[in-house]
CSV table of C-alpha atoms and ligand atoms in Angstrom, one decimal:
chain,number,residue,atom,x,y,z
A,743,MET,CA,110.0,43.6,33.7
A,744,ASP,CA,109.5,40.4,34.2
A,745,TYR,CA,108.3,39.3,30.9
A,746,ARG,CA,108.6,35.5,31.5
A,747,GLY,CA,106.7,36.2,34.4
A,748,ILE,CA,103.8,37.4,32.5
A,749,PHE,CA,103.4,34.3,30.4
A,750,GLU,CA,103.9,32.1,33.6
A,751,ASP,CA,100.6,33.8,35.1
A,752,ALA,CA,98.6,33.2,32.0
A,753,LEU,CA,99.7,29.5,32.4
A,754,ASP,CA,98.8,29.5,35.9
A,755,ALA,CA,95.2,31.1,35.0
A,756,LEU,CA,95.0,27.9,32.5
A,757,ARG,CA,96.2,25.5,35.3
A,758,GLN,CA,93.7,26.5,38.1
A,759,GLU,CA,90.5,26.3,35.7
A,760,LYS,CA,91.8,23.2,34.8
A,761,ARG,CA,92.2,24.3,31.1
A,762,TYR,CA,95.9,23.4,30.6
A,763,ARG,CA,96.5,21.2,27.6
A,764,VAL,CA,98.7,18.4,28.1
A,765,PHE,CA,99.7,16.9,25.0
A,766,ALA,CA,100.2,12.9,24.8
A,767,ASP,CA,103.7,11.7,23.1
A,768,LEU,CA,102.4,9.6,20.7
A,769,GLU,CA,103.8,7.5,17.6
A,770,ARG,CA,101.5,5.7,15.6
A,771,ILE,CA,102.5,2.6,13.8
A,772,ALA,CA,101.5,2.2,10.4
A,773,GLY,CA,99.6,-0.9,9.6
A,774,LYS,CA,98.4,-1.5,13.0
A,775,PHE,CA,95.8,1.6,13.5
A,776,PRO,CA,94.6,1.9,16.0
A,777,ARG,CA,97.4,1.1,17.8
A,778,ALA,CA,100.0,3.6,18.9
A,779,VAL,CA,103.4,3.8,20.8
A,780,TYR,CA,103.0,6.2,23.8
A,781,ARG,CA,105.8,7.6,25.7
A,782,ASP,CA,105.3,9.1,29.6
A,783,ASP,CA,107.4,12.1,30.8
A,784,SER,CA,110.0,10.1,31.5
A,785,ASP,CA,110.4,8.5,28.0
A,786,ASN,CA,109.1,5.0,28.7
A,787,ALA,CA,107.5,3.3,26.0
A,788,ARG,CA,104.5,1.2,25.7
A,789,GLU,CA,101.6,0.5,23.2
A,790,ILE,CA,98.3,1.7,23.8
A,791,THR,CA,95.3,2.1,21.7
A,792,ILE,CA,93.9,5.1,20.6
A,793,TRP,CA,89.8,6.3,21.0
A,794,CYS,CA,90.0,9.9,20.0
A,795,SER,CA,91.5,10.0,16.5
A,796,ASN,CA,89.9,12.1,14.0
A,797,ASP,CA,91.5,10.0,11.3
A,798,TYR,CA,87.9,8.0,11.2
A,799,LEU,CA,88.6,5.3,8.6
A,800,GLY,CA,92.4,5.1,9.2
A,801,MET,CA,93.1,6.5,5.7
A,802,GLY,CA,96.3,7.9,6.9
A,803,GLN,CA,97.7,4.7,6.8
A,804,HIS,CA,96.0,3.0,3.9
A,805,ASP,CA,98.5,1.5,1.6
A,806,LYS,CA,97.2,3.7,-1.4
A,807,VAL,CA,97.5,6.8,0.5
A,808,VAL,CA,100.9,6.1,2.1
A,809,GLY,CA,101.9,4.2,-1.1
A,810,ALA,CA,101.0,7.8,-3.1
A,811,MET,CA,103.0,9.7,-0.8
A,812,GLN,CA,106.2,7.9,-0.8
A,813,GLU,CA,106.3,7.2,-4.7
A,814,THR,CA,105.5,11.2,-5.0
A,815,ALA,CA,108.0,12.8,-3.0
A,816,GLY,CA,110.6,10.0,-4.6
A,817,LYS,CA,109.7,11.6,-7.9
A,818,LEU,CA,108.7,15.0,-7.3
A,819,GLY,CA,111.0,15.9,-4.3
A,820,ALA,CA,109.6,17.0,-0.6
A,821,GLY,CA,108.6,20.5,-0.6
A,822,ALA,CA,106.7,22.8,-3.0
A,823,GLY,CA,109.3,25.3,-3.6
A,824,GLY,CA,106.8,28.5,-3.2
A,825,THR,CA,103.7,29.8,-3.0
A,826,ARG,CA,101.0,29.4,-5.5
A,827,ASN,CA,101.7,32.3,-7.3
A,828,ILE,CA,105.5,31.8,-7.1
A,829,SER,CA,106.0,28.2,-8.9
A,830,GLY,CA,104.6,26.1,-6.0
A,831,THR,CA,101.4,25.3,-7.9
A,832,ASN,CA,102.4,21.7,-8.3
A,833,ARG,CA,100.8,19.3,-10.7
A,834,PRO,CA,99.1,17.0,-7.8
A,835,LEU,CA,97.5,20.1,-6.5
A,836,VAL,CA,95.7,21.1,-9.4
A,837,GLU,CA,94.6,17.2,-9.7
A,838,LEU,CA,93.7,17.1,-5.8
A,839,GLU,CA,91.2,20.6,-6.6
A,840,ARG,CA,89.6,18.9,-9.9
A,841,SER,CA,88.8,15.8,-7.4
A,842,LEU,CA,87.5,17.7,-4.9
A,843,ALA,CA,85.2,19.9,-7.1
A,844,ASP,CA,84.1,16.6,-8.6
A,845,LEU,CA,83.8,15.2,-5.3
A,846,HIS,CA,81.1,18.1,-4.4
A,847,ARG,CA,80.0,18.3,-8.3
A,848,LYS,CA,81.0,22.0,-8.0
A,849,GLU,CA,82.5,24.0,-10.6
A,850,SER,CA,85.9,24.6,-8.8
A,851,ALA,CA,87.7,24.1,-5.3
A,852,LEU,CA,90.4,25.8,-3.8
A,853,VAL,CA,93.0,23.6,-1.8
A,854,PHE,CA,94.3,25.5,1.4
A,855,THR,CA,97.2,24.7,4.1
A,856,SER,CA,94.3,23.5,6.6
A,857,GLY,CA,91.1,23.3,7.0
A,858,PHE,CA,91.2,26.0,9.9
A,859,VAL,CA,92.6,28.3,7.5
A,860,SER,CA,90.3,27.6,4.7
A,861,ASN,CA,87.5,28.6,7.0
A,862,GLU,CA,89.0,31.7,8.2
A,863,ALA,CA,90.2,32.7,4.5
A,864,ALA,CA,87.0,31.8,2.7
A,865,ILE,CA,84.3,33.4,5.0
A,866,SER,CA,86.4,36.5,5.6
A,867,THR,CA,87.0,37.1,1.8
A,868,ILE,CA,83.4,36.1,1.1
A,869,ALA,CA,81.9,38.5,3.4
A,870,ARG,CA,84.5,41.6,2.7
A,871,LEU,CA,83.6,41.1,-0.7
A,872,MET,CA,79.6,41.7,-0.7
A,873,PRO,CA,79.2,45.1,0.1
A,874,ASP,CA,77.1,45.8,3.4
A,875,CYS,CA,76.7,41.9,3.8
A,876,ILE,CA,75.2,40.9,6.9
A,877,ILE,CA,76.9,36.9,8.0
A,878,PHE,CA,74.4,34.4,10.2
A,879,SER,CA,76.4,32.3,11.7
A,880,ASP,CA,75.5,29.0,14.1
A,881,GLN,CA,75.9,29.5,17.9
A,882,LEU,CA,77.8,26.3,17.9
A,883,ASN,CA,80.3,27.0,15.0
A,884,HIS,CA,84.0,26.1,15.2
A,885,ALA,CA,86.4,28.7,15.9
A,886,SER,CA,87.9,28.9,12.7
A,887,MET,CA,84.4,30.2,11.3
A,888,ILE,CA,84.2,32.4,14.4
A,889,GLN,CA,87.6,33.4,12.9
A,890,GLY,CA,86.6,34.0,9.6
A,891,VAL,CA,83.4,36.2,10.9
A,892,ARG,CA,85.2,38.5,13.0
A,893,GLN,CA,88.1,38.8,10.3
A,894,SER,CA,85.7,40.2,7.9
A,895,GLY,CA,84.6,42.9,9.7
A,896,MET,CA,81.2,42.5,8.9
A,897,GLU,CA,78.1,42.6,10.8
A,898,LYS,CA,77.4,39.3,12.5
A,899,LYS,CA,73.7,37.5,13.8
A,900,ILE,CA,74.5,34.3,16.0
A,901,PHE,CA,71.3,32.0,15.8
A,902,ARG,CA,70.5,29.3,18.5
A,903,HIS,CA,72.4,26.4,17.2
A,904,ASN,CA,70.2,24.3,14.4
A,905,ASP,CA,67.2,26.8,15.3
A,906,ILE,CA,65.5,27.2,12.2
A,907,ALA,CA,62.7,29.6,13.9
A,908,HIS,CA,65.5,31.8,15.1
A,909,LEU,CA,67.2,31.8,12.2
A,910,ARG,CA,63.8,33.0,10.3
A,911,GLU,CA,63.3,35.8,12.7
A,912,LEU,CA,66.9,37.2,12.6
A,913,LEU,CA,66.7,37.0,8.7
A,914,SER,CA,63.5,38.6,8.3
A,915,ALA,CA,64.5,41.4,10.5
A,916,VAL,CA,67.2,42.5,7.9
A,917,ASP,CA,66.9,44.7,4.9
A,918,ARG,CA,66.0,42.3,1.7
A,919,LYS,CA,68.0,44.2,-0.6
A,920,ARG,CA,71.5,43.6,1.9
A,921,PRO,CA,73.6,40.6,1.1
A,922,LYS,CA,73.5,37.5,3.3
A,923,LEU,CA,75.9,34.5,4.3
A,924,ILE,CA,74.6,32.0,6.5
A,925,ALA,CA,77.5,30.0,8.0
A,926,PHE,CA,77.2,26.6,9.5
A,927,GLU,CA,78.6,23.0,9.8
A,928,SER,CA,77.0,19.5,8.6
A,929,VAL,CA,78.1,17.7,11.5
A,930,TYR,CA,79.0,19.2,15.0
A,931,SER,CA,82.3,17.7,16.3
A,932,MET,CA,81.0,17.7,20.2
A,933,ASP,CA,77.5,16.4,20.4
A,934,GLY,CA,77.7,14.6,17.2
A,935,ASP,CA,74.4,16.2,16.0
A,936,VAL,CA,73.5,17.1,12.4
A,937,ALA,CA,72.3,20.5,11.1
A,938,PRO,CA,68.6,20.7,9.2
A,939,ILE,CA,70.6,21.5,6.2
A,940,GLU,CA,67.8,21.3,4.1
A,941,GLN,CA,65.3,23.5,5.8
A,942,ILE,CA,68.6,26.3,5.9
A,943,ALA,CA,68.8,25.9,2.2
A,944,ASP,CA,65.1,26.4,1.9
A,945,LEU,CA,65.2,29.7,4.4
A,946,ALA,CA,68.1,31.0,2.0
A,947,GLU,CA,66.3,30.6,-0.8
A,948,GLU,CA,63.7,32.6,0.5
A,949,PHE,CA,65.9,35.2,2.2
A,950,GLY,CA,68.1,35.6,-0.6
A,951,ALA,CA,71.1,34.6,1.6
A,952,LEU,CA,74.4,32.8,0.2
A,953,THR,CA,75.3,29.5,2.5
A,954,TYR,CA,78.4,28.3,3.4
A,955,ILE,CA,79.0,24.9,5.5
A,956,ASP,CA,81.5,23.4,6.9
A,957,GLU,CA,81.6,19.5,6.6
A,958,VAL,CA,84.7,19.1,8.3
A,959,HIS,CA,83.7,15.9,10.2
A,960,ALA,CA,81.6,14.6,7.5
A,961,VAL,CA,83.9,14.4,4.2
A,962,GLY,CA,84.9,10.4,3.6
A,963,LEU,CA,82.6,9.5,6.1
A,964,TYR,CA,79.0,10.1,4.7
A,965,GLY,CA,77.4,9.8,1.2
A,966,GLU,CA,77.9,7.5,-1.7
A,967,ARG,CA,80.8,8.8,-2.6
A,968,GLY,CA,82.0,10.3,0.4
A,969,GLY,CA,81.0,13.7,-0.2
A,970,GLY,CA,79.9,14.4,3.4
A,971,ILE,CA,76.3,14.6,4.4
A,972,THR,CA,75.4,17.2,1.5
A,973,ASP,CA,76.2,14.1,-0.5
A,974,ARG,CA,73.9,11.7,1.2
A,975,ASP,CA,71.4,13.6,1.4
A,976,ALA,CA,71.8,15.0,-2.3
A,977,LEU,CA,71.8,18.5,-1.1
A,978,ALA,CA,74.8,19.6,-2.5
A,979,HIS,CA,73.7,21.5,-5.4
A,980,ARG,CA,71.6,24.2,-2.9
A,981,ILE,CA,74.6,24.8,-0.8
A,982,ASP,CA,76.6,27.5,-2.3
A,983,ILE,CA,80.2,27.1,-0.8
A,984,ILE,CA,81.1,23.6,0.9
A,985,GLU,CA,84.3,23.5,3.1
A,986,GLY,CA,86.3,20.5,4.3
A,987,THR,CA,89.6,19.2,5.2
A,988,LEU,CA,91.7,16.6,4.1
A,989,ALA,CA,93.2,15.6,7.6
A,990,LYS,CA,90.1,13.9,9.0
A,991,GLY,CA,88.0,11.3,7.4
A,992,PHE,CA,91.1,11.8,4.4
A,993,GLY,CA,93.3,11.1,6.9
A,994,VAL,CA,95.8,13.4,5.6
A,995,MET,CA,96.3,17.2,5.7
A,996,GLY,CA,95.1,20.4,4.3
A,997,GLY,CA,91.9,22.4,3.4
A,998,TYR,CA,89.6,23.3,0.9
A,999,ILE,CA,86.5,24.9,-0.3
A,1000,ALA,CA,84.1,23.8,-3.4
A,1001,ALA,CA,81.8,26.6,-5.1
A,1002,ASN,CA,81.3,28.0,-8.5
A,1003,LYS,CA,83.8,29.4,-10.2
A,1004,SER,CA,83.7,32.8,-9.7
A,1005,ILE,CA,83.4,32.7,-6.1
A,1006,VAL,CA,86.8,30.2,-5.7
A,1007,ASP,CA,88.5,32.8,-8.0
A,1008,ALA,CA,87.5,35.5,-5.9
A,1009,VAL,CA,88.8,33.5,-2.7
A,1010,ARG,CA,92.2,32.5,-4.7
A,1011,SER,CA,92.7,36.4,-5.9
A,1012,TYR,CA,91.9,37.9,-3.0
A,1013,ALA,CA,92.4,36.1,0.4
A,1014,PRO,CA,96.0,37.1,2.1
A,1015,GLU,CA,95.9,33.4,3.8
A,1016,PHE,CA,95.8,31.7,0.2
A,1017,ILE,CA,98.1,34.0,-1.2
A,1018,PHE,CA,101.1,34.6,1.1
A,1019,THR,CA,102.0,31.2,1.8
A,1020,THR,CA,103.5,28.3,0.9
A,1021,ALA,CA,101.6,25.7,-1.4
A,1022,LEU,CA,101.0,21.9,-0.1
A,1023,PRO,CA,103.6,19.7,-1.0
A,1024,PRO,CA,102.9,17.4,-3.7
A,1025,ALA,CA,103.4,14.0,-2.0
A,1026,LEU,CA,100.9,15.4,0.7
A,1027,CYS,CA,98.5,16.3,-2.4
A,1028,ALA,CA,99.0,12.9,-3.9
A,1029,ALA,CA,98.1,11.1,-1.0
A,1030,ALA,CA,95.0,13.0,-0.2
A,1031,ARG,CA,94.1,12.9,-3.8
A,1032,ALA,CA,94.4,9.1,-3.4
A,1033,SER,CA,92.6,9.0,-0.3
A,1034,ILE,CA,89.3,11.3,-1.9
A,1035,GLU,CA,89.6,9.1,-5.0
A,1036,HIS,CA,89.8,5.5,-3.0
A,1037,LEU,CA,86.5,6.6,-1.0
A,1038,LYS,CA,84.9,7.8,-3.7
A,1039,THR,CA,83.7,4.5,-4.9
A,1040,SER,CA,85.0,2.2,-1.7
A,1041,GLN,CA,82.1,1.3,0.4
A,1042,GLU,CA,84.3,-1.2,2.7
A,1043,GLU,CA,85.5,2.0,5.0
A,1044,ARG,CA,82.4,3.9,5.6
A,1045,ALA,CA,80.3,0.4,6.5
A,1046,GLY,CA,82.8,-1.1,8.9
A,1047,HIS,CA,83.3,2.2,10.3
A,1048,MET,CA,79.3,2.6,10.8
A,1049,ARG,CA,79.1,-0.9,12.1
A,1050,GLN,CA,82.0,-0.5,15.1
A,1051,VAL,CA,80.5,3.0,15.7
A,1052,GLN,CA,77.1,1.5,16.3
A,1053,LEU,CA,78.5,-1.7,18.3
A,1054,THR,CA,80.5,0.5,20.6
A,1055,LYS,CA,77.2,2.8,21.2
A,1056,GLU,CA,75.2,0.1,22.0
A,1057,ILE,CA,78.2,-2.1,24.5
A,1058,LEU,CA,78.8,1.1,26.3
A,1059,SER,CA,75.0,1.8,26.7
A,1060,GLU,CA,74.1,-1.6,27.9
A,1061,ALA,CA,77.2,-1.2,30.7
A,1062,GLY,CA,75.4,1.5,32.1
A,1063,LEU,CA,78.2,4.2,30.9
A,1064,PRO,CA,76.0,7.7,30.3
A,1065,VAL,CA,76.7,7.9,26.4
A,1066,MET,CA,74.7,10.6,24.6
A,1067,SER,CA,72.8,9.6,21.9
A,1068,THR,CA,74.0,10.9,18.3
A,1069,ASP,CA,73.1,10.1,14.8
A,1070,THR,CA,76.5,10.0,13.8
A,1071,HIS,CA,79.8,8.3,14.5
A,1072,ILE,CA,80.8,10.5,17.3
A,1073,VAL,CA,80.2,8.7,20.9
A,1074,PRO,CA,80.4,11.2,23.7
A,1075,LEU,CA,80.6,10.2,27.3
A,1076,ILE,CA,79.6,12.7,29.9
A,1077,VAL,CA,81.2,13.3,32.6
A,1078,GLY,CA,80.5,16.9,33.6
A,1079,ASP,CA,83.5,17.8,35.6
A,1080,ALA,CA,86.7,19.1,34.2
A,1081,ARG,CA,88.8,17.7,37.2
A,1082,LEU,CA,87.4,14.2,36.7
A,1083,CYS,CA,87.5,14.6,33.2
A,1084,LYS,CA,90.9,14.8,33.3
A,1085,ALA,CA,91.1,11.9,36.0
A,1086,ALA,CA,89.3,9.3,33.9
A,1087,SER,CA,91.7,9.9,31.0
A,1088,ASP,CA,94.8,9.9,32.8
A,1089,LEU,CA,93.6,6.4,34.7
A,1090,LEU,CA,92.5,5.2,31.2
A,1091,LEU,CA,96.0,5.7,30.0
A,1092,GLU,CA,97.8,4.5,33.2
A,1093,LYS,CA,95.9,1.8,33.8
A,1094,HIS,CA,94.3,0.5,31.0
A,1095,ASN,CA,96.4,1.4,27.9
A,1096,ILE,CA,93.5,3.2,26.5
A,1097,TYR,CA,94.0,6.8,25.3
A,1098,ILE,CA,90.9,9.1,24.9
A,1099,GLN,CA,91.6,12.7,25.7
A,1100,PRO,CA,89.5,14.9,27.8
A,1101,ILE,CA,87.3,17.4,26.3
A,1102,ASN,CA,86.6,20.6,28.8
A,1103,TYR,CA,85.7,24.3,28.5
A,1104,PRO,CA,86.1,26.4,26.7
A,1105,THR,CA,85.7,23.3,23.3
A,1106,VAL,CA,82.3,22.3,25.7
A,1107,PRO,CA,80.3,24.2,28.3
A,1108,LYS,CA,81.3,23.7,32.0
A,1109,GLY,CA,79.1,21.0,33.1
A,1110,THR,CA,79.2,18.8,30.2
A,1111,GLU,CA,83.0,18.0,30.1
A,1112,ARG,CA,83.0,14.4,28.6
A,1113,LEU,CA,85.1,11.8,26.5
A,1114,ARG,CA,84.6,12.0,22.9
A,1115,ILE,CA,84.9,8.4,21.3
A,1116,THR,CA,85.3,8.0,17.8
A,1117,PRO,CA,85.6,4.4,17.0
A,1118,THR,CA,86.9,3.5,13.6
A,1119,PRO,CA,86.6,0.5,11.1
A,1120,MET,CA,89.8,-0.8,12.6
A,1121,HIS,CA,88.9,-1.0,16.2
A,1122,THR,CA,87.9,-4.6,16.4
A,1123,ASP,CA,84.9,-6.1,18.6
A,1124,GLU,CA,87.7,-7.3,21.2
A,1125,MET,CA,88.5,-3.5,21.7
A,1126,ILE,CA,85.2,-2.5,22.3
A,1127,ILE,CA,85.3,-5.0,24.7
A,1128,GLU,CA,88.0,-3.8,26.4
A,1129,LEU,CA,86.9,-0.4,26.4
A,1130,ARG,CA,84.1,-1.2,27.7
A,1131,HIS,CA,85.9,-3.0,31.0
A,1132,ALA,CA,88.5,0.0,31.4
A,1133,LEU,CA,85.5,2.5,31.2
A,1134,VAL,CA,83.4,1.1,33.8
A,1135,SER,CA,86.5,0.4,36.0
A,1136,VAL,CA,87.3,3.9,36.0
A,1137,TRP,CA,83.5,5.1,36.1
A,1138,ALA,CA,83.9,2.7,39.5
A,1139,GLN,CA,86.6,4.1,40.8
A,1140,LEU,CA,86.0,7.7,40.3
A,1141,GLU,CA,82.4,7.2,41.3
A,1142,LEU,CA,81.1,9.0,38.6
A,1143,PRO,CA,77.6,8.8,38.0
A,1144,ARG,CA,75.9,6.3,35.7
A,1145,GLU,CA,72.6,7.9,34.3
A,1146,ARG,CA,71.8,8.0,30.7
A,1147,ALA,CA,72.9,11.6,29.1
A,1148,PRO,CA,70.3,13.7,26.8
A,1149,ALA,CA,71.1,14.0,23.5
A,1150,ALA,CA,72.8,17.3,22.3
A,1151,LEU,CA,73.4,18.5,25.8
A,1152,THR,CA,76.2,21.5,24.5
A,1153,ALA,CA,73.2,23.4,23.1
A,1154,SER,CA,70.8,22.6,25.9
A,1155,LYS,CA,73.6,23.9,28.5
A,1156,LEU,CA,73.6,27.5,26.5
A,1157,THR,CA,71.1,30.0,27.9
A,1158,SER,CA,69.4,32.0,25.4
A,1159,GLY,CA,71.6,35.1,26.0
A,1160,ASP,CA,75.0,33.2,26.2
A,1161,LEU,CA,75.5,32.9,22.3
A,1162,THR,CA,79.0,33.4,21.8
A,1163,LEU,CA,80.7,30.1,23.2
A,1164,PRO,CA,84.3,30.1,22.4
A,1165,THR,CA,84.5,26.8,20.9
A,1166,THR,CA,88.0,25.6,19.9
A,1167,GLY,CA,86.9,22.2,18.4
A,1168,GLY,CA,90.3,20.8,19.8
B,1079,PLP,C1,89.2,20.3,13.0
B,1079,PLP,C2,88.3,21.3,12.3
B,1079,PLP,C3,88.4,22.4,11.5
B,1079,PLP,C4,90.1,22.6,11.3
B,1079,PLP,O1,90.2,21.5,9.8
B,1079,PLP,P1,92.1,21.5,10.2
B,1079,PLP,O2,92.1,20.7,8.8
B,1079,PLP,O3,92.4,20.2,10.9
B,1079,PLP,O4,92.5,22.3,10.2
B,1079,PLP,C5,87.3,23.3,10.7
B,1079,PLP,N1,86.2,22.7,11.0
B,1079,PLP,C6,86.0,22.0,12.3
B,1079,PLP,C7,84.3,22.2,12.6
B,1079,PLP,C8,86.7,21.1,12.7
B,1079,PLP,O5,86.5,20.5,13.7
């Protein structure tokens, strides 16, 4: 048996479809965000600017956050030493969960090793515990939510992206007595569009459904206290389960849900993804909590973020680059072809010392391949001008189109029959 050949064939298939992923070897420089040292294939090092980080506010390098991590590691050591049940429940983790429950004004919160795991564990467990449950899932939900839906083994209905009328139609076709779970995101990370949260909550109330929102791309960034879009729009009390990550806006690592005590306790007690894995280390928990607590009161990072996002959108649009208009911090630049998207990314890195990873199928539909730009408060005005010059040069060299891109392109590219785009979000 040629076992090796099997794997090589599988990789070749990806290469042929231009889906083979290449990772950039980066060394972030604490205090110089968003600058980093990049090493090429021959290990030659040079400094570059990252324009696609999900450390949206640069909190991963904030003094308070790094300080909390160092101090806690010094005092409590490196690892947690066990699962939550077997001596791993450390004091900073308990405090982190309290901080998260307070952030979303929920009774309780539960921390997981990642946002991916929190979605998979929470959605599958919650759905499984409701007899004969039916799940209503937005068409563009993240791979981790899709995984949770599948893992539950329960019946599912996929509604067209952000389409309230379609959701109503699907809800009304189901027996009123059946338990229902509506799962969706607040900010969708590829098109940067926002769900009609209030209308979904209204429908949930009308049809007696439980609501589950993924606020991964919004926590830390939106709302008076960084509680996400549900905080900004005062809707947290209308959503049953809020899920988030500690890895993006908060700059560290881990995931969580916040909900009422019974739901959280049930997931804690039934989800194997939570039970049978080692707890997050104390230093990491302390760092995440420092980040969350800082962003509950400080408006500086959020204001700076929005200012630089706005400026980036304006400057790139004025240069005639195909910026997709969004209401959020995500600035998608449409290329529309997998090979050219990769080529644009390579040129930016090789010639201009700018790193923006190409986003191709299956993360986005074919024909909407893009560079997903995420400005942070630490990207200076000069860096934005530099980015503009670099992109204009790359666009000219590759003869890429300069017309304006329509908003929410991903959903519009999908036909109504095509309700199962295998999104990966990464
Ligand atoms: C990144 C992401 C996750 C997973 O979060 P991690 O903490 O990185 O595992 C979940 N949902 C969405 C929408 C994401 O983009």
